[in-house]
Coordinates of C-alpha atoms in Angstrom, one line a residue:
Chain A
Q5 CA -77.5 1.1 -36.5
S6 CA -75.3 0.1 -39.5
V7 CA -75.9 1.1 -42.8
L8 CA -75.1 -2.2 -43.8
T9 CA -76.2 -5.0 -41.8
Q10 CA -73.9 -7.6 -41.0
P11 CA -74.3 -10.4 -38.5
P12 CA -72.7 -10.0 -35.5
S13 CA -71.2 -12.9 -35.0
A14 CA -69.8 -16.3 -37.0
S15 CA -67.7 -19.1 -36.3
G16 CA -66.5 -22.4 -37.6
T17 CA -64.0 -25.2 -36.9
P18 CA -60.4 -25.4 -39.0
G19 CA -60.5 -26.7 -42.6
Q20 CA -64.7 -25.6 -42.3
R21 CA -65.9 -22.9 -45.2
V22 CA -67.9 -20.3 -43.5
T23 CA -69.9 -16.7 -45.1
I24 CA -70.2 -13.4 -43.7
S25 CA -73.4 -11.5 -44.5
C26 CA -73.5 -7.7 -45.9
S27 CA -77.6 -6.3 -46.6
G28 CA -77.6 -3.1 -47.7
S29 CA -79.9 -1.0 -49.9
S30 CA -80.6 0.7 -53.8
S31 CA -78.1 3.3 -53.0
N32 CA -75.4 1.9 -51.7
I33 CA -74.3 -2.2 -52.1
G34 CA -77.2 -2.0 -55.3
S35 CA -75.4 0.6 -56.9
N36 CA -72.2 1.2 -56.1
T37 CA -69.2 -1.4 -55.4
V38 CA -68.0 -3.1 -51.5
N39 CA -65.0 -3.6 -49.8
W40 CA -63.9 -5.8 -47.8
Y41 CA -61.7 -5.4 -44.4
Q42 CA -60.1 -7.0 -41.7
Q43 CA -58.9 -5.5 -38.0
L44 CA -57.7 -8.5 -35.7
P45 CA -56.7 -7.6 -32.4
G46 CA -55.1 -4.6 -31.7
T47 CA -54.9 -3.0 -34.9
A48 CA -55.4 -1.3 -37.8
P49 CA -58.0 -2.6 -40.4
K50 CA -56.6 -4.7 -43.7
L51 CA -58.4 -4.1 -47.3
L52 CA -59.7 -8.0 -47.8
I53 CA -61.9 -7.3 -51.1
Y54 CA -61.9 -4.9 -53.4
S55 CA -64.3 -3.6 -55.8
N56 CA -67.6 -6.8 -55.3
N57 CA -64.9 -9.6 -55.3
Q58 CA -61.2 -8.4 -56.6
R59 CA -58.8 -9.9 -53.9
P60 CA -55.1 -6.9 -53.7
S61 CA -51.8 -8.6 -53.9
G62 CA -50.8 -11.0 -50.9
V63 CA -54.1 -12.1 -49.9
P64 CA -54.7 -15.5 -49.7
D65 CA -57.2 -16.7 -52.1
R66 CA -59.1 -18.1 -48.8
F67 CA -60.7 -15.1 -48.9
S68 CA -63.6 -14.4 -51.4
G69 CA -66.2 -12.5 -52.1
S70 CA -69.1 -11.8 -53.7
K71 CA -72.2 -9.5 -54.6
S72 CA -76.3 -9.7 -55.7
G73 CA -78.5 -7.0 -55.9
T74 CA -78.2 -5.6 -52.6
S75 CA -76.4 -7.8 -51.0
A76 CA -72.6 -9.0 -50.7
S77 CA -71.3 -12.3 -49.3
L78 CA -67.6 -12.7 -48.1
A79 CA -66.1 -16.2 -47.8
I80 CA -64.0 -17.9 -45.9
S81 CA -62.6 -21.3 -47.6
G82 CA -60.3 -23.5 -45.0
L83 CA -60.6 -21.7 -42.1
Q84 CA -57.3 -21.2 -39.9
S85 CA -57.3 -19.6 -36.8
E86 CA -55.5 -16.4 -37.6
D87 CA -58.6 -15.9 -39.7
E88 CA -60.1 -14.8 -36.0
A89 CA -61.0 -11.3 -36.3
D90 CA -63.8 -9.1 -37.0
Y91 CA -64.2 -8.6 -40.7
Y92 CA -66.1 -5.1 -42.2
C93 CA -68.5 -5.1 -44.9
A94 CA -68.2 -1.1 -46.9
A95 CA -69.8 0.7 -50.0
W96 CA -70.2 4.5 -51.6
D97 CA -74.2 5.7 -50.9
D98 CA -75.3 7.7 -52.7
S99 CA -77.3 9.9 -50.2
L100 CA -75.0 9.3 -47.0
K101 CA -72.0 8.7 -48.4
G102 CA -69.2 6.2 -47.0
V103 CA -70.8 3.9 -44.7
F104 CA -69.4 0.5 -43.2
G105 CA -71.1 -2.6 -42.3
G106 CA -72.0 -3.1 -38.3
G107 CA -68.6 -5.7 -38.5
T108 CA -68.7 -10.0 -37.6
K109 CA -66.7 -10.4 -34.4
L110 CA -65.6 -14.1 -36.6
T111 CA -64.5 -17.1 -33.7
V112 CA -62.4 -20.1 -35.0
L113 CA -63.7 -22.9 -32.3
Chain B
Q9 CA -43.1 0.6 -49.5
V10 CA -46.1 2.6 -48.2
Q11 CA -46.5 3.8 -45.0
L12 CA -48.9 6.4 -43.2
V13 CA -47.5 7.4 -40.1
Q14 CA -49.9 9.4 -37.5
S15 CA -49.3 11.5 -34.0
G16 CA -49.4 10.1 -30.8
A17 CA -52.1 10.2 -28.3
E18 CA -54.4 13.1 -27.2
V19 CA -56.6 13.5 -24.4
K20 CA -58.2 16.2 -24.7
K21 CA -61.6 18.4 -22.8
P22 CA -64.6 18.4 -23.7
G23 CA -66.0 21.3 -26.1
A24 CA -61.6 22.0 -27.0
S25 CA -60.1 20.7 -30.6
V26 CA -57.4 17.7 -31.8
K27 CA -56.0 18.2 -35.0
V28 CA -54.3 14.8 -35.8
S29 CA -51.7 14.1 -38.2
C30 CA -50.5 10.6 -40.8
K31 CA -47.8 11.2 -42.8
A32 CA -47.5 9.7 -46.1
S33 CA -44.5 7.9 -47.5
G34 CA -43.4 5.0 -50.2
Y35 CA -45.3 6.8 -52.9
T36 CA -46.5 9.6 -54.6
F37 CA -48.4 12.4 -52.5
T38 CA -50.5 14.0 -55.4
S39 CA -51.9 10.8 -56.7
Y40 CA -54.2 10.1 -54.1
G41 CA -56.6 10.9 -51.3
I42 CA -56.5 10.2 -47.9
S43 CA -60.0 9.3 -45.8
W44 CA -60.2 9.6 -42.1
V45 CA -62.1 6.6 -40.5
R46 CA -62.9 6.4 -36.4
Q47 CA -63.7 3.9 -34.0
A48 CA -65.5 4.3 -31.0
P49 CA -64.4 1.9 -28.4
G50 CA -65.8 -1.7 -29.0
Q51 CA -68.0 -0.1 -31.7
G52 CA -66.9 -0.5 -35.5
L53 CA -65.4 2.0 -38.3
E54 CA -67.2 5.8 -39.0
W55 CA -66.4 7.5 -41.6
M56 CA -65.5 10.9 -41.5
G57 CA -64.4 12.2 -45.1
W58 CA -62.3 12.8 -47.7
I59 CA -59.5 14.9 -48.7
S60 CA -57.7 15.3 -52.3
A61 CA -54.0 15.7 -52.2
Y62 CA -54.1 16.6 -55.5
N63 CA -56.7 19.8 -54.8
G64 CA -57.5 19.4 -51.7
N65 CA -60.8 18.8 -52.9
T66 CA -63.0 17.2 -49.5
N67 CA -65.7 15.5 -48.9
Y68 CA -67.0 15.5 -45.4
A69 CA -69.8 12.6 -43.9
Q70 CA -73.1 14.7 -43.1
K71 CA -72.6 13.8 -39.2
L72 CA -69.4 16.3 -38.8
Q73 CA -70.1 18.7 -40.9
G74 CA -68.9 22.2 -39.2
R75 CA -66.5 20.1 -36.9
V76 CA -63.5 18.4 -39.3
T77 CA -61.8 20.0 -41.6
M78 CA -59.5 18.0 -43.2
T79 CA -56.1 19.6 -44.9
T80 CA -53.0 18.8 -47.1
D81 CA -49.5 19.9 -46.6
T82 CA -48.1 18.5 -50.1
S83 CA -44.5 20.1 -49.4
T84 CA -44.2 17.2 -46.4
S85 CA -46.8 14.6 -47.4
T86 CA -48.4 14.9 -44.3
A87 CA -52.2 15.0 -43.8
Y88 CA -54.1 16.5 -40.9
M89 CA -57.7 16.3 -39.7
E90 CA -58.9 19.1 -37.4
L91 CA -62.4 18.2 -35.2
R92 CA -63.7 21.0 -33.2
S93 CA -66.5 21.2 -30.5
L94 CA -64.9 17.5 -28.9
R95 CA -67.8 15.4 -26.7
S96 CA -67.3 12.6 -25.2
D97 CA -68.6 10.6 -28.1
D98 CA -65.6 11.0 -29.9
T99 CA -63.5 9.6 -28.2
A100 CA -62.0 7.0 -30.9
V101 CA -59.5 5.9 -32.1
Y102 CA -59.1 7.7 -35.6
Y103 CA -57.3 5.8 -38.2
C104 CA -56.9 7.9 -42.0
A105 CA -56.3 5.3 -44.9
R106 CA -55.0 6.4 -48.5
Q107 CA -57.7 6.2 -51.4
G108 CA -57.8 7.0 -54.6
S109 CA -58.8 10.0 -55.9
C110 CA -61.6 10.2 -55.8
S111 CA -63.9 10.3 -53.4
G112 CA -67.4 8.2 -53.9
G113 CA -68.7 4.9 -55.9
S114 CA -65.6 3.0 -56.0
C115 CA -62.5 5.0 -55.1
F116 CA -63.9 4.1 -51.8
K117 CA -61.2 2.0 -51.3
F118 CA -58.6 2.0 -48.3
D119 CA -55.9 0.0 -49.2
Y120 CA -53.1 1.1 -47.0
W121 CA -53.8 2.6 -43.5
G122 CA -52.3 4.5 -40.5
Q123 CA -51.9 3.0 -37.0
G124 CA -53.9 5.0 -35.0
T125 CA -54.4 8.0 -32.9
L126 CA -56.0 6.9 -30.1
V127 CA -57.7 10.6 -29.0
T128 CA -59.6 10.8 -25.4
V129 CA -62.7 13.6 -24.2
S130 CA -62.9 13.2 -20.9
S131 CA -63.3 16.0 -17.9

């Protein structure tokens, strides 16, 4: 059981907007920043969003992040087939140290 | 360009040790830290710990304290992760990832990753 809770799966059709949630507590999301990673099949994870809502250079602006209280969300607009991947949230926990969500498998229908 | 290149796959017996390397290039090695993250087959990501390439300070996940040691060799810009007393549930792909020069808070961000090293523990 992961410290950060994500839905195991999400889906959408091309062009749609989908959101993935990440729920934590006051010791992690509530007091530290959240990052999101995208893992395409058979590859290493890639930083998608950092510091709650910042995109690294090269990440399309279709991807956005937000945080409120002890929860965070990743939104993907204009869904594309190449967005089919696993998505993980991560944050520092003041007691448990580095923690990840269990991951959400996104399917593009 | 920043690259992290890891050593090859390993097969170990239960109780043995494994040491995985991660050679960095394309940036000033001592200006950052390295975290290690593992992923068991079909499972999610698990943070193992962090080492500062500047001064060798470490911060390990509580679960692995006493079994894991992270080191760096600044002369070759290489980070190492050694895991001892291997068990079957240590079977995983092990990733190194570049992190900031501090271990927690907003520094807990991995902007470049190695390609991963599969470690299989089997009798």
